[in-house]
Coordinates of C-alpha atoms in Angstrom, one line a residue:
Chain A
M1 CA 0.0 0.0 0.0
T2 CA 1.5 3.3 -1.0
G3 CA -1.2 5.5 0.6
D4 CA -3.9 7.7 -0.9
T5 CA -3.0 10.7 -3.0
A6 CA -4.0 13.2 -0.3
S7 CA -1.9 11.6 2.4
R8 CA 1.1 11.3 0.1
S9 CA 0.8 15.0 -0.7
V10 CA 0.6 15.9 3.1
I11 CA 3.6 13.8 3.8
G12 CA 5.6 15.3 0.9
D13 CA 4.9 18.8 2.1
F14 CA 5.7 17.9 5.7
I15 CA 9.1 16.4 4.9
A16 CA 10.0 19.3 2.7
A17 CA 8.9 21.9 5.4
Y18 CA 11.0 20.1 8.0
A19 CA 14.2 20.3 5.9
H20 CA 13.6 23.9 4.9
G21 CA 12.9 24.9 8.4
I22 CA 16.3 23.7 9.5
D23 CA 18.0 25.3 6.5
D24 CA 16.3 28.6 7.4
G25 CA 17.5 28.4 11.0
A26 CA 14.0 28.0 12.5
L27 CA 15.3 25.5 15.0
D28 CA 12.9 26.3 17.8
A29 CA 10.2 24.8 15.6
W30 CA 12.1 21.6 15.2
P31 CA 10.7 19.6 18.2
G32 CA 7.2 20.5 17.0
Y33 CA 7.5 18.2 14.0
F34 CA 7.6 15.2 16.4
A35 CA 4.9 13.6 18.5
E36 CA 5.2 14.4 22.2
D37 CA 7.1 11.1 22.8
G38 CA 8.6 10.9 19.3
I39 CA 12.1 9.5 18.7
Y40 CA 14.9 11.2 16.7
Q41 CA 18.2 9.5 16.1
I42 CA 21.2 10.1 13.9
I43 CA 23.1 6.8 13.4
T44 CA 25.7 5.5 11.0
R45 CA 24.7 2.9 8.4
E46 CA 27.3 0.5 9.9
T47 CA 26.0 0.7 13.4
F48 CA 22.3 0.7 12.2
E49 CA 22.8 -2.5 10.1
A50 CA 24.6 -4.2 13.0
G51 CA 21.5 -3.5 15.1
L52 CA 23.5 -1.6 17.8
P53 CA 21.9 1.2 19.7
I54 CA 24.4 4.1 20.0
G55 CA 24.5 6.4 17.1
I56 CA 25.5 10.1 17.0
M57 CA 22.5 11.8 18.4
Y58 CA 19.4 10.4 20.2
C59 CA 16.3 12.1 21.5
E60 CA 13.3 10.6 23.2
G61 CA 10.5 13.1 23.3
R62 CA 10.2 16.8 22.6
G63 CA 11.8 17.7 25.9
M64 CA 15.2 16.2 24.9
M65 CA 14.8 17.8 21.5
A66 CA 14.2 21.2 23.0
D67 CA 17.2 20.7 25.3
R68 CA 19.4 20.0 22.2
I69 CA 18.2 23.2 20.6
K70 CA 18.7 25.2 23.8
A71 CA 22.2 23.8 24.2
L72 CA 23.3 24.6 20.7
Q73 CA 21.9 28.1 21.0
T74 CA 23.3 29.0 24.4
A75 CA 25.9 26.4 25.6
N76 CA 27.8 24.7 22.7
I77 CA 30.6 26.5 21.0
Y78 CA 31.3 25.9 17.3
E79 CA 32.0 27.9 14.1
A80 CA 28.7 29.2 12.7
H81 CA 27.5 27.4 9.6
T82 CA 24.3 26.7 7.6
Y83 CA 22.8 23.6 6.0
C84 CA 21.1 23.2 2.6
H85 CA 19.1 19.9 2.4
L86 CA 18.4 18.3 -0.9
L87 CA 15.8 15.6 -0.8
G88 CA 15.0 12.7 -3.0
R89 CA 11.4 11.5 -3.8
S90 CA 9.9 9.8 -0.8
Q91 CA 8.8 6.1 -0.8
I92 CA 5.7 5.8 1.2
D93 CA 4.1 2.7 2.7
A94 CA 0.7 3.0 4.4
E95 CA 0.0 1.0 7.6
P96 CA -3.3 0.7 9.4
G97 CA -4.4 3.6 11.5
G98 CA -3.1 6.6 9.6
V99 CA 0.5 5.5 10.1
F100 CA 3.0 5.7 7.2
R101 CA 6.5 4.3 6.9
V102 CA 8.5 6.6 4.7
R103 CA 12.0 6.6 3.3
T104 CA 13.6 9.7 1.8
N105 CA 17.2 9.9 0.7
F106 CA 18.9 13.2 1.4
N107 CA 22.1 15.2 0.9
V108 CA 23.1 18.1 3.2
V109 CA 25.6 20.7 2.0
R110 CA 27.2 22.7 4.8
T111 CA 28.5 26.2 4.3
M112 CA 31.2 27.4 6.7
Q113 CA 32.6 30.9 7.5
D114 CA 35.4 30.6 5.0
G115 CA 32.8 30.5 2.2
G116 CA 33.3 26.8 1.4
S117 CA 30.1 24.8 0.6
E118 CA 30.8 21.1 0.9
M119 CA 28.8 17.9 1.1
F120 CA 28.4 17.2 4.8
A121 CA 26.0 14.4 5.1
V122 CA 24.3 11.9 2.8
G123 CA 21.9 9.2 3.8
K124 CA 18.3 8.3 4.3
Y125 CA 15.5 9.3 6.6
L126 CA 13.5 6.3 7.8
D127 CA 10.4 7.7 9.2
V128 CA 7.2 6.6 11.0
I129 CA 4.7 9.4 10.4
E130 CA 1.2 9.5 11.9
I131 CA -1.5 11.7 10.4
K132 CA -4.1 12.8 12.9
A133 CA -6.9 15.2 11.8
G134 CA -4.9 16.0 8.7
R135 CA -1.8 16.9 10.7
P136 CA 1.3 14.8 10.3
L137 CA 3.9 14.2 13.0
F138 CA 7.0 12.0 13.3
K139 CA 6.6 9.2 15.7
E140 CA 10.1 8.2 14.7
R141 CA 12.7 9.7 12.5
R142 CA 16.0 7.7 12.1
V143 CA 18.6 9.5 10.1
V144 CA 20.9 6.8 8.7
L145 CA 24.2 8.3 7.5
E146 CA 26.1 6.5 4.7
S147 CA 29.4 7.3 6.2
R148 CA 30.7 6.5 9.7
R149 CA 32.7 9.7 9.6
V150 CA 31.5 13.2 10.5
D151 CA 33.6 16.2 9.4
I152 CA 34.5 18.4 12.4
L153 CA 31.3 18.1 14.4
L154 CA 27.5 17.7 14.0
V155 CA 25.5 20.2 16.1
Y156 CA 22.4 21.1 14.1
P157 CA 19.9 18.3 13.6
L158 CA 19.7 16.9 10.1
Chain B
M1 CA 65.5 10.0 2.5
M2 CA 63.7 8.3 5.4
L3 CA 63.9 10.3 8.6
S4 CA 64.9 8.3 11.6
S5 CA 66.4 10.7 14.1
V6 CA 66.1 14.4 15.0
D7 CA 69.5 14.8 13.4
D8 CA 67.8 14.2 10.0
L9 CA 65.6 17.4 10.3
H10 CA 66.6 20.0 7.8
E11 CA 66.1 22.6 10.4
P12 CA 67.1 21.5 13.9
L13 CA 64.6 21.9 16.7
Q14 CA 65.9 23.1 20.0
W15 CA 63.4 22.5 22.8
P16 CA 62.9 25.7 24.8
A17 CA 64.9 26.0 28.0
A18 CA 61.7 26.1 30.1
G19 CA 61.2 22.4 29.2
V20 CA 57.7 20.9 28.9
T21 CA 56.0 24.1 30.1
R22 CA 56.7 25.4 26.6
I23 CA 55.4 23.6 23.4
P24 CA 56.9 24.8 20.1
Y25 CA 54.1 25.4 17.6
R26 CA 56.2 23.9 14.9
L27 CA 55.5 20.4 16.3
Y28 CA 51.9 20.8 15.1
S29 CA 52.6 21.6 11.5
D30 CA 56.1 20.5 10.3
P31 CA 55.8 17.6 7.8
E32 CA 59.3 16.4 8.6
I33 CA 58.5 16.1 12.3
Y34 CA 55.3 14.3 11.3
A35 CA 57.4 11.8 9.2
L36 CA 59.9 11.3 12.0
E37 CA 57.0 10.5 14.4
Q38 CA 55.9 7.7 12.1
Q39 CA 59.3 6.0 12.7
R40 CA 60.1 6.9 16.2
I41 CA 56.7 6.7 17.8
F42 CA 54.4 4.5 15.8
R43 CA 57.1 2.0 14.8
G44 CA 58.8 2.6 18.1
P45 CA 58.6 1.2 21.7
V46 CA 54.9 1.8 22.3
W47 CA 51.7 -0.3 22.4
N48 CA 49.4 0.9 19.6
F49 CA 45.7 0.2 19.9
L50 CA 44.6 -2.0 17.0
C51 CA 41.0 -2.9 17.9
L52 CA 38.8 -4.3 20.6
E53 CA 38.9 -8.0 21.2
I54 CA 35.1 -8.0 20.7
D55 CA 35.7 -6.8 17.1
I56 CA 37.2 -10.1 16.2
P57 CA 35.4 -12.6 18.4
N58 CA 35.5 -15.7 16.1
G59 CA 38.2 -17.7 14.4
G60 CA 38.8 -16.2 10.9
D61 CA 37.6 -12.7 12.0
Y62 CA 39.8 -9.8 10.9
K63 CA 39.7 -6.1 11.3
T64 CA 41.8 -3.5 9.4
T65 CA 43.2 -0.4 11.1
T66 CA 46.3 1.8 11.0
V67 CA 49.3 2.3 13.2
G68 CA 50.2 5.8 12.4
E69 CA 49.9 5.7 8.6
I70 CA 50.8 2.0 8.3
P71 CA 47.8 -0.2 7.3
I72 CA 47.3 -3.1 9.7
I73 CA 45.3 -6.3 9.8
A74 CA 44.3 -7.8 13.2
T75 CA 43.1 -11.4 13.0
R76 CA 41.9 -14.3 15.2
D77 CA 43.1 -17.7 14.0
E78 CA 41.1 -21.0 14.2
D79 CA 42.6 -21.7 17.6
G80 CA 41.6 -18.4 19.1
G81 CA 45.0 -16.8 18.9
V82 CA 45.2 -13.0 18.0
H83 CA 47.7 -11.8 15.5
A84 CA 48.5 -8.5 13.7
M85 CA 50.5 -7.8 10.6
V86 CA 51.0 -5.0 8.1
N87 CA 48.3 -5.0 5.5
R88 CA 50.7 -5.0 2.6
C89 CA 51.4 -7.9 0.3
A90 CA 54.9 -9.3 0.3
H91 CA 54.9 -9.3 -3.5
K92 CA 54.0 -5.8 -4.8
G93 CA 53.0 -4.1 -1.7
A94 CA 49.3 -3.8 -2.4
L95 CA 46.7 -3.8 0.4
V96 CA 45.7 -7.4 1.1
C97 CA 42.4 -6.8 3.1
L98 CA 40.2 -4.1 1.6
K99 CA 37.2 -4.3 3.9
E100 CA 37.1 -2.9 7.3
K101 CA 36.0 -6.1 8.9
G102 CA 35.5 -9.7 7.6
N103 CA 35.9 -13.4 8.2
A104 CA 38.1 -15.5 6.0
K105 CA 40.2 -18.7 6.0
L106 CA 42.9 -17.1 4.0
L107 CA 43.8 -13.5 3.3
N108 CA 44.0 -13.1 -0.4
C109 CA 45.8 -10.3 -2.3
I110 CA 43.6 -9.6 -5.3
Y111 CA 46.4 -8.3 -7.5
H112 CA 48.3 -11.5 -8.3
S113 CA 46.3 -13.9 -6.0
W114 CA 49.0 -14.4 -3.3
S115 CA 47.3 -15.7 -0.2
Y116 CA 48.3 -15.8 3.5
D117 CA 47.0 -17.6 6.6
L118 CA 45.5 -15.8 9.6
R119 CA 49.0 -15.6 11.1
G120 CA 50.3 -13.8 8.0
R121 CA 52.3 -16.8 6.6
L122 CA 52.4 -17.0 2.8
K123 CA 50.4 -20.1 1.8
G124 CA 49.8 -19.7 -1.9
V125 CA 51.2 -18.0 -5.0
A126 CA 49.3 -18.1 -8.2
F127 CA 51.2 -20.0 -11.0
R128 CA 54.1 -20.6 -8.6
N129 CA 55.3 -23.4 -10.9
G130 CA 54.3 -21.6 -14.0
L131 CA 52.1 -22.9 -16.8
K132 CA 52.9 -26.0 -18.8
G133 CA 56.3 -26.2 -17.3
K134 CA 57.2 -22.6 -18.2
G135 CA 57.5 -19.5 -16.1
G136 CA 56.8 -19.5 -12.3
L137 CA 59.0 -18.7 -9.4
P138 CA 62.6 -19.9 -9.1
D139 CA 62.9 -23.3 -7.5
D140 CA 64.7 -21.9 -4.5
F141 CA 61.9 -19.5 -3.7
D142 CA 61.3 -19.8 0.1
A143 CA 57.7 -18.9 1.0
S144 CA 58.6 -18.7 4.7
Q145 CA 60.7 -15.7 4.0
H146 CA 57.8 -13.8 2.5
S147 CA 55.2 -13.5 5.3
L148 CA 53.2 -10.3 5.9
E149 CA 55.3 -8.1 8.3
P150 CA 54.2 -9.1 11.8
L151 CA 53.6 -7.0 14.8
R152 CA 54.0 -8.3 18.4
V153 CA 50.5 -8.5 19.9
E154 CA 49.1 -8.4 23.4
V155 CA 45.5 -8.5 24.4
F156 CA 45.1 -6.4 27.6
C157 CA 41.8 -5.6 29.2
G158 CA 39.9 -6.4 26.0
L159 CA 42.2 -4.2 23.9
V160 CA 44.2 -5.7 21.1
L161 CA 47.5 -3.9 21.2
G162 CA 50.4 -4.1 18.7
T163 CA 54.0 -3.0 18.6
F164 CA 56.8 -3.1 16.0
S165 CA 59.5 -2.9 18.6
D166 CA 61.2 -5.7 20.5
A167 CA 62.0 -3.1 23.2
T168 CA 58.4 -2.5 24.2
P169 CA 57.9 -4.0 27.7
S170 CA 54.7 -6.1 28.5
A171 CA 51.5 -4.0 28.3
E172 CA 51.2 -4.2 32.1
N173 CA 54.7 -2.7 32.5
Y174 CA 54.3 -0.3 29.7
F175 CA 51.2 1.3 31.3
G176 CA 52.5 0.8 34.8
K177 CA 50.7 -0.2 38.0
P178 CA 48.2 2.7 38.6
M179 CA 47.2 2.8 34.9
S180 CA 46.8 -1.0 34.6
E181 CA 44.7 -1.1 37.7
F182 CA 42.3 1.6 36.4
M183 CA 42.1 -0.1 33.1
R184 CA 41.0 -3.3 34.9
R185 CA 38.4 -1.3 36.8
N186 CA 36.8 -0.1 33.5
L187 CA 37.5 -2.8 31.1
G188 CA 38.0 -5.8 33.3
K189 CA 34.9 -7.7 32.4
P190 CA 33.5 -9.0 29.1
L191 CA 32.5 -6.1 26.9
K192 CA 29.7 -5.7 24.4
P193 CA 29.7 -3.2 21.5
L194 CA 27.1 -0.5 21.5
G195 CA 28.0 1.6 18.5
M196 CA 30.8 3.4 16.6
H197 CA 31.4 6.5 14.6
S198 CA 34.3 8.8 13.8
Q199 CA 35.1 12.4 13.4
M200 CA 37.6 14.0 11.1
I201 CA 39.2 16.8 13.0
H202 CA 41.4 19.3 11.2
N203 CA 44.4 19.4 13.5
N204 CA 47.6 17.6 14.3
W205 CA 47.1 14.4 16.3
K206 CA 49.1 15.8 19.2
L207 CA 46.6 18.6 19.7
Y208 CA 44.0 15.9 20.5
A209 CA 46.5 14.0 22.7
E210 CA 46.9 17.3 24.7
N211 CA 43.1 18.1 24.6
V212 CA 42.2 14.7 26.1
R213 CA 44.7 15.3 28.9
D214 CA 43.5 18.9 29.5
S215 CA 41.5 18.8 32.7
Y216 CA 41.8 22.6 32.9
H217 CA 39.7 23.3 29.7
A218 CA 37.1 20.6 30.2
T219 CA 34.7 22.5 32.5
L220 CA 35.4 25.9 30.9
L221 CA 34.8 25.1 27.2
H222 CA 32.2 22.4 27.7
T223 CA 29.4 24.3 29.3
F224 CA 27.2 21.2 29.7
Y225 CA 29.6 19.5 32.1
T226 CA 29.5 22.4 34.4
T227 CA 25.9 23.4 34.4
F228 CA 24.6 19.9 35.0
K229 CA 27.3 19.3 37.6
I230 CA 28.7 16.3 35.8
N231 CA 32.3 17.4 36.0
R232 CA 33.5 20.6 37.7
L233 CA 36.8 21.6 39.1
D234 CA 35.2 22.1 42.5
M235 CA 34.3 18.4 42.8
D236 CA 36.8 16.2 44.6
G237 CA 39.0 14.9 41.8
G238 CA 42.5 14.8 40.7
I239 CA 45.1 13.7 38.2
V240 CA 47.1 10.5 38.4
L241 CA 50.2 10.2 36.3
A242 CA 51.9 7.0 35.2
E243 CA 55.4 6.6 36.7
D244 CA 57.0 7.5 33.4
K245 CA 54.4 10.4 32.9
W246 CA 53.3 9.2 29.4
H247 CA 49.8 8.2 30.5
S248 CA 47.4 9.8 33.0
I249 CA 43.9 9.7 34.5
S250 CA 41.7 12.6 35.3
Y251 CA 38.9 11.8 37.6
A252 CA 36.0 13.4 39.5
K253 CA 33.5 12.4 42.1
R254 CA 30.1 14.0 41.4
A255 CA 28.7 13.5 44.9
T256 CA 31.4 15.7 46.4
L257 CA 30.5 19.0 44.7
D258 CA 31.3 21.9 46.9
E259 CA 30.4 24.9 44.7
A260 CA 33.4 27.2 44.4
P261 CA 32.5 30.9 44.1
E262 CA 35.0 31.5 41.3
Y263 CA 32.7 29.9 38.7
K264 CA 30.1 32.7 39.2
Q265 CA 32.5 35.6 40.2
Q266 CA 34.6 35.3 37.1
N267 CA 31.5 35.2 34.8
I268 CA 32.7 32.0 33.2
H269 CA 30.9 31.2 30.1
S270 CA 30.0 27.7 31.1
V271 CA 27.8 28.5 34.0
Q272 CA 25.5 30.9 32.1
Y273 CA 23.4 28.1 30.7
D274 CA 20.1 27.6 32.5
D275 CA 20.2 24.1 34.1
S276 CA 16.6 22.9 33.9
L277 CA 16.5 20.0 31.5
A278 CA 13.2 19.5 29.7
G279 CA 14.3 15.9 29.1
P280 CA 16.0 15.0 32.4
Q281 CA 16.2 11.3 31.4
L282 CA 19.4 12.3 29.6
L283 CA 21.3 12.1 32.9
N284 CA 19.7 9.1 34.5
A285 CA 22.6 7.3 35.9
W286 CA 23.5 4.7 38.5
P287 CA 26.6 4.5 40.7
E288 CA 28.6 1.8 39.1
F289 CA 31.7 1.8 41.3
E290 CA 32.3 1.9 45.0
D291 CA 35.2 4.4 44.7
G292 CA 32.8 7.2 44.0
I293 CA 34.4 8.2 40.7
T294 CA 31.7 9.3 38.3
H295 CA 33.8 10.8 35.6
S296 CA 37.2 9.7 34.3
I297 CA 39.3 10.1 31.2
Q298 CA 42.4 7.9 31.0
A299 CA 44.9 8.9 28.3
L300 CA 47.3 6.2 27.1
F301 CA 50.3 7.1 25.0
P302 CA 50.3 7.6 22.1
T303 CA 46.7 7.7 20.7
L304 CA 44.2 6.1 23.0
A305 CA 41.8 7.4 25.7
I306 CA 39.2 5.6 27.8
Q307 CA 36.3 7.7 28.9
F308 CA 33.9 6.8 31.6
T309 CA 31.4 9.7 32.1
L310 CA 28.6 8.7 34.4
N311 CA 27.8 5.3 32.8
S312 CA 29.0 6.1 29.3
L313 CA 32.0 3.9 28.6
C314 CA 33.8 4.7 25.4
V315 CA 37.2 3.9 23.9
R316 CA 38.5 6.9 21.9
F317 CA 41.2 6.2 19.4
F318 CA 42.7 8.9 17.3
V319 CA 44.7 8.3 14.1
P320 CA 47.0 10.7 12.3
R321 CA 45.7 11.2 8.7
G322 CA 48.3 13.8 7.7
V323 CA 50.2 16.5 9.6
D324 CA 47.0 18.6 10.1
K325 CA 44.2 15.9 10.0
T326 CA 43.2 13.4 12.6
E327 CA 40.4 10.8 12.6
L328 CA 38.9 10.4 16.0
F329 CA 37.0 7.1 16.6
W330 CA 34.4 6.6 19.3
F331 CA 33.8 3.0 20.2
Y332 CA 30.9 2.8 22.7
V333 CA 30.8 -0.3 24.8
G334 CA 28.9 -1.7 27.7
Y335 CA 29.3 -5.0 29.7
E336 CA 28.0 -8.3 28.5
D337 CA 26.1 -8.6 31.8
D338 CA 24.3 -5.2 31.6
D339 CA 20.6 -5.5 31.9
E340 CA 18.2 -3.6 29.6
A341 CA 17.8 -0.6 31.9
Q342 CA 21.6 -0.2 32.2
T343 CA 22.0 -0.4 28.4
A344 CA 19.3 2.2 28.0
M345 CA 21.1 4.6 30.3
R346 CA 24.4 4.0 28.5
V347 CA 22.5 4.8 25.2
M348 CA 21.0 7.9 26.6
Q349 CA 24.3 9.2 28.0
G350 CA 25.8 8.5 24.6
N351 CA 24.5 12.0 23.8
L352 CA 27.2 13.5 26.1
T353 CA 30.1 12.6 23.9
G354 CA 31.0 11.9 20.2
A355 CA 30.7 14.1 17.2
S356 CA 27.4 15.6 18.5
G357 CA 28.3 15.2 22.2
L358 CA 26.7 17.8 24.4
V359 CA 30.0 17.9 26.4
S360 CA 32.5 17.1 23.7
L361 CA 31.4 18.5 20.3
E362 CA 33.5 21.6 20.9
D363 CA 36.7 19.5 20.7
G364 CA 35.9 18.9 17.1
C365 CA 36.7 22.5 16.3
I366 CA 38.8 23.8 19.2
N367 CA 42.0 22.0 18.2
E368 CA 41.5 23.2 14.7
F369 CA 41.4 26.7 16.0
V370 CA 44.8 26.1 17.6
Q371 CA 46.1 24.6 14.3
R372 CA 44.9 27.6 12.4
G373 CA 46.2 30.0 15.0
T374 CA 49.7 28.6 15.1
R375 CA 50.5 27.3 11.6
G376 CA 51.9 30.6 10.4
S377 CA 54.1 31.0 13.4
P378 CA 56.4 27.9 13.7
D379 CA 58.8 29.7 16.0
G380 CA 56.1 30.6 18.6
M381 CA 55.3 28.3 21.5
G382 CA 52.4 27.4 23.7
L383 CA 52.4 27.6 27.5
A384 CA 51.5 24.9 30.1
E385 CA 52.1 26.3 33.6
M386 CA 48.8 25.7 35.2
G387 CA 49.3 23.8 38.4
G388 CA 53.0 24.6 38.5
R389 CA 55.9 23.5 36.4
E390 CA 56.3 20.0 37.8
V391 CA 55.2 16.8 36.2
E392 CA 53.6 15.1 39.1
S393 CA 50.2 13.7 40.0
S394 CA 47.8 16.2 41.5
D395 CA 45.7 14.8 44.3
H396 CA 43.1 17.4 44.9
S397 CA 43.1 19.8 41.9
R398 CA 42.4 19.5 38.3
A399 CA 43.1 23.1 37.6
T400 CA 46.4 21.9 36.3
E401 CA 48.2 21.0 33.0
T402 CA 50.3 18.4 34.6
S403 CA 49.0 15.7 32.3
I404 CA 49.9 17.8 29.3
R405 CA 53.4 18.2 30.6
G406 CA 53.5 14.5 31.1
F407 CA 52.6 13.8 27.5
W408 CA 55.4 16.1 26.3
T409 CA 57.8 14.5 28.7
G410 CA 57.1 11.2 27.0
Y411 CA 57.1 12.7 23.5
R412 CA 60.5 14.4 24.0
K413 CA 62.0 11.2 25.3
I414 CA 60.9 9.0 22.5
M415 CA 61.6 11.6 19.8
E416 CA 65.0 12.4 21.5
F417 CA 64.4 16.1 21.4
A418 CA 67.1 17.3 23.8

């Protein structure tokens, strides 16, 4: 089941808005894309495929996500940079109860203070999205990175 | 010309008269010194970390890594023995193992199909006797003289260690008593892997070796430590140096916090962050040891550190990838007998360190800032006088750079910088 056209359209818009929001620096809105107890994880492909639990970033619930944003805005120290997400076409599988399993490949280009724009992260989003009253939210978003290696550091969510 | 001693440097380096309280900036960016380190340190009398024993649990398992810039294969043979050898075919010098990990009966070089057993002994040469009686190797070719170059191996506390030098003492003696005892505390029972990633940091490897020994910076740069009272310099803690000063432990006891007024009076950046966590489960922890130590970093010469922050146990391994690049690996582990709740806490605390670590991500860039700040000034030098000029353990204060002076003491000795 690939889901009805209306749901597919809602999901497509939702996934695009999430990426554009991060690119535009609207990080305070980031936890709001998740269900209250939603899960967000960034993990390497190697660790994910080995079935091991510790990736690079892990949040359980909006509270932990808000803490991440607060920390990067007030506590963490790093060279300022921006992201530009490029998304592939989503593959959507409908499950019972308004729940969808979605895979979207992505590429994130990072621009640093010296003006260089370089590919920073490439991988896939493996999402569980629930649509309630027409409003989609991530119950789960796993960001599986192709590479085990991060250049410099990873502070903004992908 | 291969560099093998400081006398081979085109421009001699005279260590400053003030000794290890001064660090010449040139050491971070001179390609000749970098090349000399490959010989004197990584091929020298040190134990290099190769992999965890749990990376190669079964007969036939292998894992590739590097010692300095030299490619290495660590293997486990059919009888359970652990071996290590240079990943370089005895014929043309091509890499033999291309994958990071695998399981094999024989290690085959794909170029001309020479094959080696798990101990690195040459077992097969394609067309050794030629074809139809013509070609092939000379009759007196002795396969036993063409093994993969071996390393001496020791498995210590779950770490597979390798050395090129016959002069390296046993691992226990190399690390010394206080270091070995603390390694047994942290790694002394069967481990299980929890996850791995790495970070490319744009600085010389020695800047990270200093950084991981720098108890002075930890609570100043890493705001999260301080605010959430995980590690502050006003907790009871200290620095233990190995007898030869090469290795060290920085430790703290969280339950002993006695808030020092200096953090607030001096308007230190790291206490300005509001400390109410919306997701307090991040710091759920249980007291794992009776000694009360809740945070420790053990730095082991040359390129290894073992971190135990609350319940987050991680083996950090950093590899030079050029004079101004270092790959920093984070191997997160737990114990085989952890229950589900304990594993869940280790997973949650995994957020504290690594490339996105709430208390460590700054290290991804701070050493690069030193690299960029110093590379145009090779004649300048850094200063390490916090805590005095001695190179001794520090029982009650971590406002000291004694571990850094210890690293440079070891470095000067092995490099023979007078």
